PDB file of C-alpha atoms in Angstrom:
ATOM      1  CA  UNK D   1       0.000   0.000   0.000  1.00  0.00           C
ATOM      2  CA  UNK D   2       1.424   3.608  -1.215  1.00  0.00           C
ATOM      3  CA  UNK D   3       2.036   5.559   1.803  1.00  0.00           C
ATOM      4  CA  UNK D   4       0.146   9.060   1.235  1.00  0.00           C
ATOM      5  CA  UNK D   5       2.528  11.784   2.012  1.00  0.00           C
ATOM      6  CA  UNK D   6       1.949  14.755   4.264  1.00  0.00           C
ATOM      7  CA  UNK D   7       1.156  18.276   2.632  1.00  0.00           C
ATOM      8  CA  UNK D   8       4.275  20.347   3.879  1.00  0.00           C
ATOM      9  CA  UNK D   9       2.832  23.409   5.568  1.00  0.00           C
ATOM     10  CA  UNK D  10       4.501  26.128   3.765  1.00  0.00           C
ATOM     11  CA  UNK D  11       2.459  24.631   0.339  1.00  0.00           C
ATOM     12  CA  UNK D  12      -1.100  25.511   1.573  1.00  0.00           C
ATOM     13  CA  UNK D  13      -3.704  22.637   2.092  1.00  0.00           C
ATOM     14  CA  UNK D  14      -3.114  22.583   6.099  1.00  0.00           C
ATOM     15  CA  UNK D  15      -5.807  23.443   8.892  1.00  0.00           C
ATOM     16  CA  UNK D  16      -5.536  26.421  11.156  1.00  0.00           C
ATOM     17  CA  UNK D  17      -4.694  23.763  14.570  1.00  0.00           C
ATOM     18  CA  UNK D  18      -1.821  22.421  11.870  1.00  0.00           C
ATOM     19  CA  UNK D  19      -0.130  25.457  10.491  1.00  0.00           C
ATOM     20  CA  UNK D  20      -0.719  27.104  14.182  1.00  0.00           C
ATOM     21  CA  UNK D  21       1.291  23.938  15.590  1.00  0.00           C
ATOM     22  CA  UNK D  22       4.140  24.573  12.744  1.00  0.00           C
ATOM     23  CA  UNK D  23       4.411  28.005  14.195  1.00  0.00           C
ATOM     24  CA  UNK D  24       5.084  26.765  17.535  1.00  0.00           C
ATOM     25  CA  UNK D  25       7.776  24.638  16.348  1.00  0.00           C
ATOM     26  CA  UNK D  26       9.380  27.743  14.786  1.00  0.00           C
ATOM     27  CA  UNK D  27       8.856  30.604  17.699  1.00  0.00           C
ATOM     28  CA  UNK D  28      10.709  27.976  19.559  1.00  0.00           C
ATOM     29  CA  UNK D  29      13.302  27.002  17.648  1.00  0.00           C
ATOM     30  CA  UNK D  30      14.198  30.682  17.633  1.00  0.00           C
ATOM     31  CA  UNK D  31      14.757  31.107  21.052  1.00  0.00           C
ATOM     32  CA  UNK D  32      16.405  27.686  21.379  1.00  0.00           C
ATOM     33  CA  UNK D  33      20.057  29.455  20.359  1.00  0.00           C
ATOM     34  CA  UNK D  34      20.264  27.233  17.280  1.00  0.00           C
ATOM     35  CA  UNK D  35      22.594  28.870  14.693  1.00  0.00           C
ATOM     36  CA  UNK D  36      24.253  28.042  11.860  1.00  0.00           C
ATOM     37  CA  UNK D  37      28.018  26.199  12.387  1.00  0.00           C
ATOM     38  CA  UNK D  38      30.545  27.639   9.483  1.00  0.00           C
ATOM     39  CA  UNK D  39      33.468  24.702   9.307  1.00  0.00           C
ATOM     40  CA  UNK D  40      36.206  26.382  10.700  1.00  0.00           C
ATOM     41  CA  UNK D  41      40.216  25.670   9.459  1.00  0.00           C
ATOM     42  CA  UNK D  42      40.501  21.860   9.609  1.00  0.00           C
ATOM     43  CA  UNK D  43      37.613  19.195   9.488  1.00  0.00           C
ATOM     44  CA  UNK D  44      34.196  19.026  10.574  1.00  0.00           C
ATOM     45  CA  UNK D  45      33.085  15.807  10.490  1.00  0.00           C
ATOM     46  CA  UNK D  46      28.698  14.773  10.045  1.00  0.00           C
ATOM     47  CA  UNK D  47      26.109  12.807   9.365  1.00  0.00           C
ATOM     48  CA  UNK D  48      23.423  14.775   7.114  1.00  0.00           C
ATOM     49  CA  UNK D  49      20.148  13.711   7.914  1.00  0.00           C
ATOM     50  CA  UNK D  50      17.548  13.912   5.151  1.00  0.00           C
ATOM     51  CA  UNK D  51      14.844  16.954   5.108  1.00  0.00           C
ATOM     52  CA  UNK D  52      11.851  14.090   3.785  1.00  0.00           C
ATOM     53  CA  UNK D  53      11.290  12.210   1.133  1.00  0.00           C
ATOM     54  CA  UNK D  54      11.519  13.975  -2.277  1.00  0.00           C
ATOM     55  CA  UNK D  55      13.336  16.869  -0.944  1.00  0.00           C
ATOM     56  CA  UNK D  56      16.901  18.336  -2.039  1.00  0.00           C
ATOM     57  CA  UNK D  57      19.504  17.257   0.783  1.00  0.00           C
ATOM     58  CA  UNK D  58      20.587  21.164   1.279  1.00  0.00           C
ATOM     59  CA  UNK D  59      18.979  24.167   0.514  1.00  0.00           C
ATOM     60  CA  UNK D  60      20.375  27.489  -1.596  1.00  0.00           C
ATOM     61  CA  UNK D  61      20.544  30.633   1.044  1.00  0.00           C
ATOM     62  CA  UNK D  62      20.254  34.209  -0.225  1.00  0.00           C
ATOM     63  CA  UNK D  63      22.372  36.054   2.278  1.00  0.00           C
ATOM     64  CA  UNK D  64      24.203  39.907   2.196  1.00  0.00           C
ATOM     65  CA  UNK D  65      27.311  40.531   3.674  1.00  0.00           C
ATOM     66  CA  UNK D  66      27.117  43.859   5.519  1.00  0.00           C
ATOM     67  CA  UNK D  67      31.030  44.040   6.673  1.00  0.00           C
ATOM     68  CA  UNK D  68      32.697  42.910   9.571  1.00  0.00           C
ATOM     69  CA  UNK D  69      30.875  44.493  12.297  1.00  0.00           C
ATOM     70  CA  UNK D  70      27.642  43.043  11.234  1.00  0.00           C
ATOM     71  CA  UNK D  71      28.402  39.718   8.882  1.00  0.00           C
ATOM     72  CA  UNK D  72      26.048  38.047   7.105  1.00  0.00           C
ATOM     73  CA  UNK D  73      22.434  37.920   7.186  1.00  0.00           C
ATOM     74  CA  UNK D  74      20.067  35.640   5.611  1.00  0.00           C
ATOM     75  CA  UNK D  75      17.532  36.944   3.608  1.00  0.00           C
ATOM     76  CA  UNK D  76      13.769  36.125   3.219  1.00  0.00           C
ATOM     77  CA  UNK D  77      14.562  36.168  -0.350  1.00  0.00           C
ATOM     78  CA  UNK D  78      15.465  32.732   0.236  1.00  0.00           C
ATOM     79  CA  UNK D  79      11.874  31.774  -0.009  1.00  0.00           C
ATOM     80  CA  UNK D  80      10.592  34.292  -1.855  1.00  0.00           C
ATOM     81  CA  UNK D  81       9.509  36.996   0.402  1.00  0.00           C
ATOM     82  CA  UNK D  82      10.007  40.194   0.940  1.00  0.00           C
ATOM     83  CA  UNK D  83      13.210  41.537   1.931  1.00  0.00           C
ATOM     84  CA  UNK D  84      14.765  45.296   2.065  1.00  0.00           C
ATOM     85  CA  UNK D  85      17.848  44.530   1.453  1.00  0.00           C
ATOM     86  CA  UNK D  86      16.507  42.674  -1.758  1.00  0.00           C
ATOM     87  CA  UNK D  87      14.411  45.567  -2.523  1.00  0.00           C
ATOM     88  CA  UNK D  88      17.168  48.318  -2.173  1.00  0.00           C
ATOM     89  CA  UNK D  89      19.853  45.972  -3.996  1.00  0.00           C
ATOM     90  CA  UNK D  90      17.501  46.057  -7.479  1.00  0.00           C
ATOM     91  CA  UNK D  91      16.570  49.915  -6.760  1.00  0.00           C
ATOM     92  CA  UNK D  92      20.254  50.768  -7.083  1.00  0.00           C
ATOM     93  CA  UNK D  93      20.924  48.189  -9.663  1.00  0.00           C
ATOM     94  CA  UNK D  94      18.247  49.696 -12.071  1.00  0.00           C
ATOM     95  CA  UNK D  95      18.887  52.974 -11.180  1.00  0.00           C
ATOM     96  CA  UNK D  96      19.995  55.257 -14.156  1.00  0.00           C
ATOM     97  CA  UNK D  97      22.566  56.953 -11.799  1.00  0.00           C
ATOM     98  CA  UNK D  98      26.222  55.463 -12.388  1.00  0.00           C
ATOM     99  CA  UNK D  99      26.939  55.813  -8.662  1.00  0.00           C
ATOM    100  CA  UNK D 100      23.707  54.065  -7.858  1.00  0.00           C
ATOM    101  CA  UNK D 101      24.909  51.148  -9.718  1.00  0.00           C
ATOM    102  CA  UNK D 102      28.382  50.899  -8.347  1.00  0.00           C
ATOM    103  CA  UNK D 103      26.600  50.910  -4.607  1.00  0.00           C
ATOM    104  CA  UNK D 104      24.858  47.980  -5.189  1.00  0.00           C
ATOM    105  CA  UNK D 105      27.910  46.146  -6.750  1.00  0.00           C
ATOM    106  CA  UNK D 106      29.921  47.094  -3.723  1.00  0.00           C
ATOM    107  CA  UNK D 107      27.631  46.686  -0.772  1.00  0.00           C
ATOM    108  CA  UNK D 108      24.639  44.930  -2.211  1.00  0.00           C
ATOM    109  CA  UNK D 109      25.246  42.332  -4.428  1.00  0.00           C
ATOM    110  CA  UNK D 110      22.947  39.123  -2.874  1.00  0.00           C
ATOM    111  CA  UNK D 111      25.078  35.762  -2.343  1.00  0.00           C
ATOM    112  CA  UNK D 112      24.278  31.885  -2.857  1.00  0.00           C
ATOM    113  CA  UNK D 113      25.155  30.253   0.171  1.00  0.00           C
ATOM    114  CA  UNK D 114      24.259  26.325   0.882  1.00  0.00           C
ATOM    115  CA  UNK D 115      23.120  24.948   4.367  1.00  0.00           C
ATOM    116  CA  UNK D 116      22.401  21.294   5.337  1.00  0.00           C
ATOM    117  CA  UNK D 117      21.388  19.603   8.644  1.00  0.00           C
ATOM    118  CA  UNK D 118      21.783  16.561  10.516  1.00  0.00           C
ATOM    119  CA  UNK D 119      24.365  15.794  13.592  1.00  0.00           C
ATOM    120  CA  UNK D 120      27.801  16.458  14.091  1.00  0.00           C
ATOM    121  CA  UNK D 121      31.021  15.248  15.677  1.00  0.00           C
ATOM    122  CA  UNK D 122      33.224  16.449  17.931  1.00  0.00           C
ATOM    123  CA  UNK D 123      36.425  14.274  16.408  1.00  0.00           C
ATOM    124  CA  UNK D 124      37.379  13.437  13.341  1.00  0.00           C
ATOM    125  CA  UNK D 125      37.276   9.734  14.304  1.00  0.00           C
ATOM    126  CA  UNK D 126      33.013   9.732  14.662  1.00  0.00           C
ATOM    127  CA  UNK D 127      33.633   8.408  18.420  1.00  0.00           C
ATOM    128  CA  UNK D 128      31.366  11.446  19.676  1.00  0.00           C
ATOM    129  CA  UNK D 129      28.261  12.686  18.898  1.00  0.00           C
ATOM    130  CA  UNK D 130      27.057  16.195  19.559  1.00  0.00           C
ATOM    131  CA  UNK D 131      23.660  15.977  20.020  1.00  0.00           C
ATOM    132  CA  UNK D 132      21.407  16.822  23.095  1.00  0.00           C
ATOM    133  CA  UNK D 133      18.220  15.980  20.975  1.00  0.00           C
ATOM    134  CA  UNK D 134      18.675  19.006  18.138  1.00  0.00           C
ATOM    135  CA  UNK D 135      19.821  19.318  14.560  1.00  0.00           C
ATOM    136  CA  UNK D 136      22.319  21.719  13.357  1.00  0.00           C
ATOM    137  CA  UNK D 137      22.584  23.444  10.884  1.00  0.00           C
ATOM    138  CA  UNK D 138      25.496  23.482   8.900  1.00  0.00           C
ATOM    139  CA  UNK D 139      26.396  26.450   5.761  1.00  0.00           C
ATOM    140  CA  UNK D 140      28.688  25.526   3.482  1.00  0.00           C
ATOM    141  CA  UNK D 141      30.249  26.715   0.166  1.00  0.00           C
ATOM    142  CA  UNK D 142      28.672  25.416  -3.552  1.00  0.00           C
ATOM    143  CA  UNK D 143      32.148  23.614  -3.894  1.00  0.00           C
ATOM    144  CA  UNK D 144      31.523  21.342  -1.177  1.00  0.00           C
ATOM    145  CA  UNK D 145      27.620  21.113  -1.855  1.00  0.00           C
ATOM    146  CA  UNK D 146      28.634  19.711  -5.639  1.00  0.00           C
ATOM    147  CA  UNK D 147      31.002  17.099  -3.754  1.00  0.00           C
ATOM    148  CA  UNK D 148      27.846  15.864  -1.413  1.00  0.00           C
ATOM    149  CA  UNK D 149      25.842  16.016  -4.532  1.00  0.00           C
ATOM    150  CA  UNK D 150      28.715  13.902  -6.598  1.00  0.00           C
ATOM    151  CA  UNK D 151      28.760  11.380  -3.482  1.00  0.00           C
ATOM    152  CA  UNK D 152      25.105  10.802  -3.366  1.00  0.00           C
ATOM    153  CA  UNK D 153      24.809  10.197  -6.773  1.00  0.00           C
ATOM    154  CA  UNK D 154      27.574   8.061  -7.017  1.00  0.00           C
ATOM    155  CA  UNK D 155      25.486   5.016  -5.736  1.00  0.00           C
ATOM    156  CA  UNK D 156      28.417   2.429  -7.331  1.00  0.00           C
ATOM    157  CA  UNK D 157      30.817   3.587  -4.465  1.00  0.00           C
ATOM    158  CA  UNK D 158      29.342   6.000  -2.120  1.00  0.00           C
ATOM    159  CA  UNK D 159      25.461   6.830  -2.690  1.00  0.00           C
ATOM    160  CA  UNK D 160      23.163   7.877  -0.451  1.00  0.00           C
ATOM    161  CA  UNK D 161      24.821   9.422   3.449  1.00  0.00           C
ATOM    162  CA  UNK D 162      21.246   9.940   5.237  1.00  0.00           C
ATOM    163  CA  UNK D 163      20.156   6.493   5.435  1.00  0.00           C
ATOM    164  CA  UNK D 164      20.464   5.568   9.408  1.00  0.00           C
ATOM    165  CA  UNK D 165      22.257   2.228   8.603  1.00  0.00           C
ATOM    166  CA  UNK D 166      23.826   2.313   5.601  1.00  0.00           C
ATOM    167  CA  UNK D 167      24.856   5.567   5.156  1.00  0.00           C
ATOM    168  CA  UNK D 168      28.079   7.248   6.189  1.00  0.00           C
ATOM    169  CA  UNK D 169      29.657  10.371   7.676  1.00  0.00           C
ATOM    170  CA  UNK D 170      31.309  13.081   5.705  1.00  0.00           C
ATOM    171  CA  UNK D 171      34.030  14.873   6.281  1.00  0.00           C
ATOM    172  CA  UNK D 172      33.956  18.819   5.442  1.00  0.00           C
ATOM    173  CA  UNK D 173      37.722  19.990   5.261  1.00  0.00           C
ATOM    174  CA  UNK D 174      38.727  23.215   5.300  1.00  0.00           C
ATOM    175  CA  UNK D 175      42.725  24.435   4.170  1.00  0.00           C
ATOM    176  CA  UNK D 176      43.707  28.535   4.649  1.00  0.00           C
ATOM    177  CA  UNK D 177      42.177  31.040   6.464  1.00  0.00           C
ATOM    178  CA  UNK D 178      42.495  33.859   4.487  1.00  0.00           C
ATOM    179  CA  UNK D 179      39.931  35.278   1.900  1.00  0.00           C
ATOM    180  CA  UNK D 180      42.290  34.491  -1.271  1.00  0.00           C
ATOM    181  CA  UNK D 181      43.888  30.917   0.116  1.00  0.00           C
ATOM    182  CA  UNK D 182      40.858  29.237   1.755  1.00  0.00           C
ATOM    183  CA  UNK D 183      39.666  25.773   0.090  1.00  0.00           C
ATOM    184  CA  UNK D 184      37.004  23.638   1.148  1.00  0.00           C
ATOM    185  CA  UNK D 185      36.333  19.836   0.022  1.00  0.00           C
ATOM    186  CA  UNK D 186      33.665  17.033   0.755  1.00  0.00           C
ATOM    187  CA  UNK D 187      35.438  13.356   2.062  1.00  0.00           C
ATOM    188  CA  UNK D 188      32.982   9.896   2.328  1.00  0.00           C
ATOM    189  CA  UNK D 189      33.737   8.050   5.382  1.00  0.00           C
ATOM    190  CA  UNK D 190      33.238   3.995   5.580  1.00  0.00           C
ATOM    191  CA  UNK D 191      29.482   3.127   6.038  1.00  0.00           C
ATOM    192  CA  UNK D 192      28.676   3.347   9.593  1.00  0.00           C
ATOM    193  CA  UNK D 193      25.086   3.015  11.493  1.00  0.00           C
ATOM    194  CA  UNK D 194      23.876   6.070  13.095  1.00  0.00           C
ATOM    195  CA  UNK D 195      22.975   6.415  16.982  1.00  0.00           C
ATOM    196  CA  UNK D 196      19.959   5.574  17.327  1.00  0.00           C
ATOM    197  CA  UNK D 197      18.796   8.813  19.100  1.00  0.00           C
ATOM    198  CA  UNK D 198      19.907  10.400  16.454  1.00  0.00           C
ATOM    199  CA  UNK D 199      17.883   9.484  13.809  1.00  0.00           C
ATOM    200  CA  UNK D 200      15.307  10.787  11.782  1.00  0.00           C
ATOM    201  CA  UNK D 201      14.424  13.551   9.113  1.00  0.00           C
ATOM    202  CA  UNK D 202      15.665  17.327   9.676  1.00  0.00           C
ATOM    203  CA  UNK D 203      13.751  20.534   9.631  1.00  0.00           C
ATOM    204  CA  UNK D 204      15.965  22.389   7.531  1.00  0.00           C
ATOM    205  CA  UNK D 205      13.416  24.718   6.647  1.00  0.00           C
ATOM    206  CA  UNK D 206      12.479  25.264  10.328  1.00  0.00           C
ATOM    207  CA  UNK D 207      15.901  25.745  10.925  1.00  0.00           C
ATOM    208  CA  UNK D 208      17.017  28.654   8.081  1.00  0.00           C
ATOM    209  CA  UNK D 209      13.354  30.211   8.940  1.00  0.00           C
ATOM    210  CA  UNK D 210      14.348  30.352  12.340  1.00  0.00           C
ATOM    211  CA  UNK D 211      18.060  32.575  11.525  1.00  0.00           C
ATOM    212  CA  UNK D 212      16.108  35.362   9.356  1.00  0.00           C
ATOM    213  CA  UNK D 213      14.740  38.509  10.658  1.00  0.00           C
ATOM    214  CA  UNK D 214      11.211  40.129  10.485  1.00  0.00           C
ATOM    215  CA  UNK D 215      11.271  42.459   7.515  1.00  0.00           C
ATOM    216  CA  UNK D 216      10.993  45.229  10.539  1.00  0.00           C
ATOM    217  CA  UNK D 217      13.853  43.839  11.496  1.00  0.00           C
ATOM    218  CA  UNK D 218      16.206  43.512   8.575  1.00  0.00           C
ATOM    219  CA  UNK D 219      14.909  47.288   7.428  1.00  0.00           C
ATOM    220  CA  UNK D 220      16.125  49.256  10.766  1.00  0.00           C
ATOM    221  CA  UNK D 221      19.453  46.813   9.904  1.00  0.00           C
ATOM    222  CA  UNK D 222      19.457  48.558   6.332  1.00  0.00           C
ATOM    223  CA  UNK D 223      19.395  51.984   7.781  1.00  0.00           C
ATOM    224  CA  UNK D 224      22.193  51.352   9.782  1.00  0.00           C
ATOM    225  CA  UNK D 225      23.957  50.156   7.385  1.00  0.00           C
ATOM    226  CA  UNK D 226      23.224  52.736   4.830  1.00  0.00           C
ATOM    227  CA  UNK D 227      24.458  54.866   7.403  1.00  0.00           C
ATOM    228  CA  UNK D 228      27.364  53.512   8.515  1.00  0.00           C
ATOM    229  CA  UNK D 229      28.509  52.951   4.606  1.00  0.00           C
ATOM    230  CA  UNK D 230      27.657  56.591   4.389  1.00  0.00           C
ATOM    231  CA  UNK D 231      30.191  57.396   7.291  1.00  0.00           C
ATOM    232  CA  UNK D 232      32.969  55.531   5.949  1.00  0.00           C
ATOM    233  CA  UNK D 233      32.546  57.141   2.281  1.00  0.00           C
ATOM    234  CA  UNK D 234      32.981  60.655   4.345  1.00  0.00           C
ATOM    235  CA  UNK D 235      35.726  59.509   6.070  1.00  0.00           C
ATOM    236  CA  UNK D 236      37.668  58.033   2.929  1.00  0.00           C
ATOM    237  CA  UNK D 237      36.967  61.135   0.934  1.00  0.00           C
ATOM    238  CA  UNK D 238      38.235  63.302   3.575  1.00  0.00           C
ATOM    239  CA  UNK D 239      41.375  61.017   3.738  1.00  0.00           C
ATOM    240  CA  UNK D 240      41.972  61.791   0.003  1.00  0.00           C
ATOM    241  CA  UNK D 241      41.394  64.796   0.153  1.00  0.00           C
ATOM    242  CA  UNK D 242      44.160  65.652   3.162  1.00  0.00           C
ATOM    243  CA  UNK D 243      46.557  63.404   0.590  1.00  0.00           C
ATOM    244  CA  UNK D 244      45.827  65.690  -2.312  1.00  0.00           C
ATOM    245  CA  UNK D 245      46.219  68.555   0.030  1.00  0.00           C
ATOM    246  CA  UNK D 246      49.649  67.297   1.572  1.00  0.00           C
ATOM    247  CA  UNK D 247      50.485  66.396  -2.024  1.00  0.00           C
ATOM    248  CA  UNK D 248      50.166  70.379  -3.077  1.00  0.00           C
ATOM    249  CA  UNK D 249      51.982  71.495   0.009  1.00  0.00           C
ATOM    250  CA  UNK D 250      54.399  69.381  -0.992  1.00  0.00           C
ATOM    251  CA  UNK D 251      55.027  70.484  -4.494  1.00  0.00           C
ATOM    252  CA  UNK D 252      54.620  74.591  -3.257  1.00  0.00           C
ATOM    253  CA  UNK D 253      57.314  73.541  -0.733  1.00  0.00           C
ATOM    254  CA  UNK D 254      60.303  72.426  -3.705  1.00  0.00           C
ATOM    255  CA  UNK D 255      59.010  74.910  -5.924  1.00  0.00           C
ATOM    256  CA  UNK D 256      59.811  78.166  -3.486  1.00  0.00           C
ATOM    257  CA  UNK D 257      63.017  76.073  -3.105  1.00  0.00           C
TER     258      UNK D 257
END
């Protein structure tokens, strides 16, 4: 007999007790302090659990970088809502103003990020598990996302990593720490049965939906931003300026010489 699958709640069909019980879920997942983990210099070693049946194994993030201070936001664009930074990014980009344009390539320009879930280690070696009963959530780079998605499909020698018995880890590896000499690759580990405690699908959407901002949120983060981009434009051109100005002191200097 054909199992019937479950409408997912974010595609409509769902009654008021069932989308009001999804919204639970997510109000506290957001207070539960459940960030993203970026693989830091070395290796990070999972198990990616699967998000349900006929879903991708990761998910493509929309995110800006807004500088150091800040760092990167994900954006309801991801899903296709609305999102200020979005907004502002395509009002630049489309506006006829030359200087218009070159702010949105500079401080605007949206980025594809990956992100998938499931458990992770705290060795290399897979001899302990983090988990106290919650996923993480782990962002990677499309290079390593096209090495999970090489592995899976590969079903002669590795194939599918979410099934509970047997699947197998992975290995995210991570070389430099600099923006110019950092590499990332994906590594299959031998087959290996996963805790039992552990097991199950992932709420990756849950999860990303629970790291982005209201829109009131994210547009009181724009204006800051636009403000603080503002402040450093001032305080470069005045730099220049005091260069060109030292530069024609300079020149009266040899020439009363």
């Amino acid at each position: 007999m054909k199992k019937e699958k479950k409408t997912h709640p974010s595609t409509g069909g769902t009654s008021t007790r069932e989308k009001m019980l999804a919204r639970k879920k997510q109000l506290e997942s957001k207070g539960s302090g459940s960030g993203f983990i970026y693989p830091k210099e070395g290796t990070l070693r999972m198990r990616i659990k699967s998000p349900g049946d006929d879903k991708e194994l990761g998910m493509e993030l929309v995110t800006f970088y807004l500088g150091s201070d800040i760092g990167s936001i994900v954006s309801p664009a991801t899903f296709d809502e609305p999102c200020p930074f979005m907004e502002k990014y395509k009002e630049l980009k489309e506006s006829s103003d030359d200087a218009d344009k070159e702010l949105a390539k500079e401080k605007f320009v949206p980025r594809r990020k990956y992100v998938i879930g499931g458990v992770v280690y705290t060795d290399e070696k897979g001899k302990n598990l983090d988990y106290d009963g919650k996923d993480k959530a782990v962002q990677i780079p499309r290079s390593v996302y096209q090495d999970i998605i090489d592995l899976y499909l590969d079903e002669d020698e590795a194939g599918d990593m979410t099934d509970p018995i047997n699947g197998y880890d992975i290995k995210i590896i991570r070389t430099g720490s600099g923006k110019m000499d950092t590499t990332y690759s994906a590594r299959a580990c031998k087959p290996t049965e996963l805790d039992k405690k552990a097991r199950g699908t992932v709420d990756l959407e849950g999860m990303v939906r629970s790291q982005i901002k209201s829109y009131d949120e994210l547009e009181e983060l724009l204006t800051k931003y636009l403000n603080e981009s503002s402040d450093s434009d001032e305080d470069e051109e005045k730099v220049t300026k005091k260069k060109d100005k030292d530069k024609k002191k300079k020149k009266k200097y040899k020439s009363d010489i």
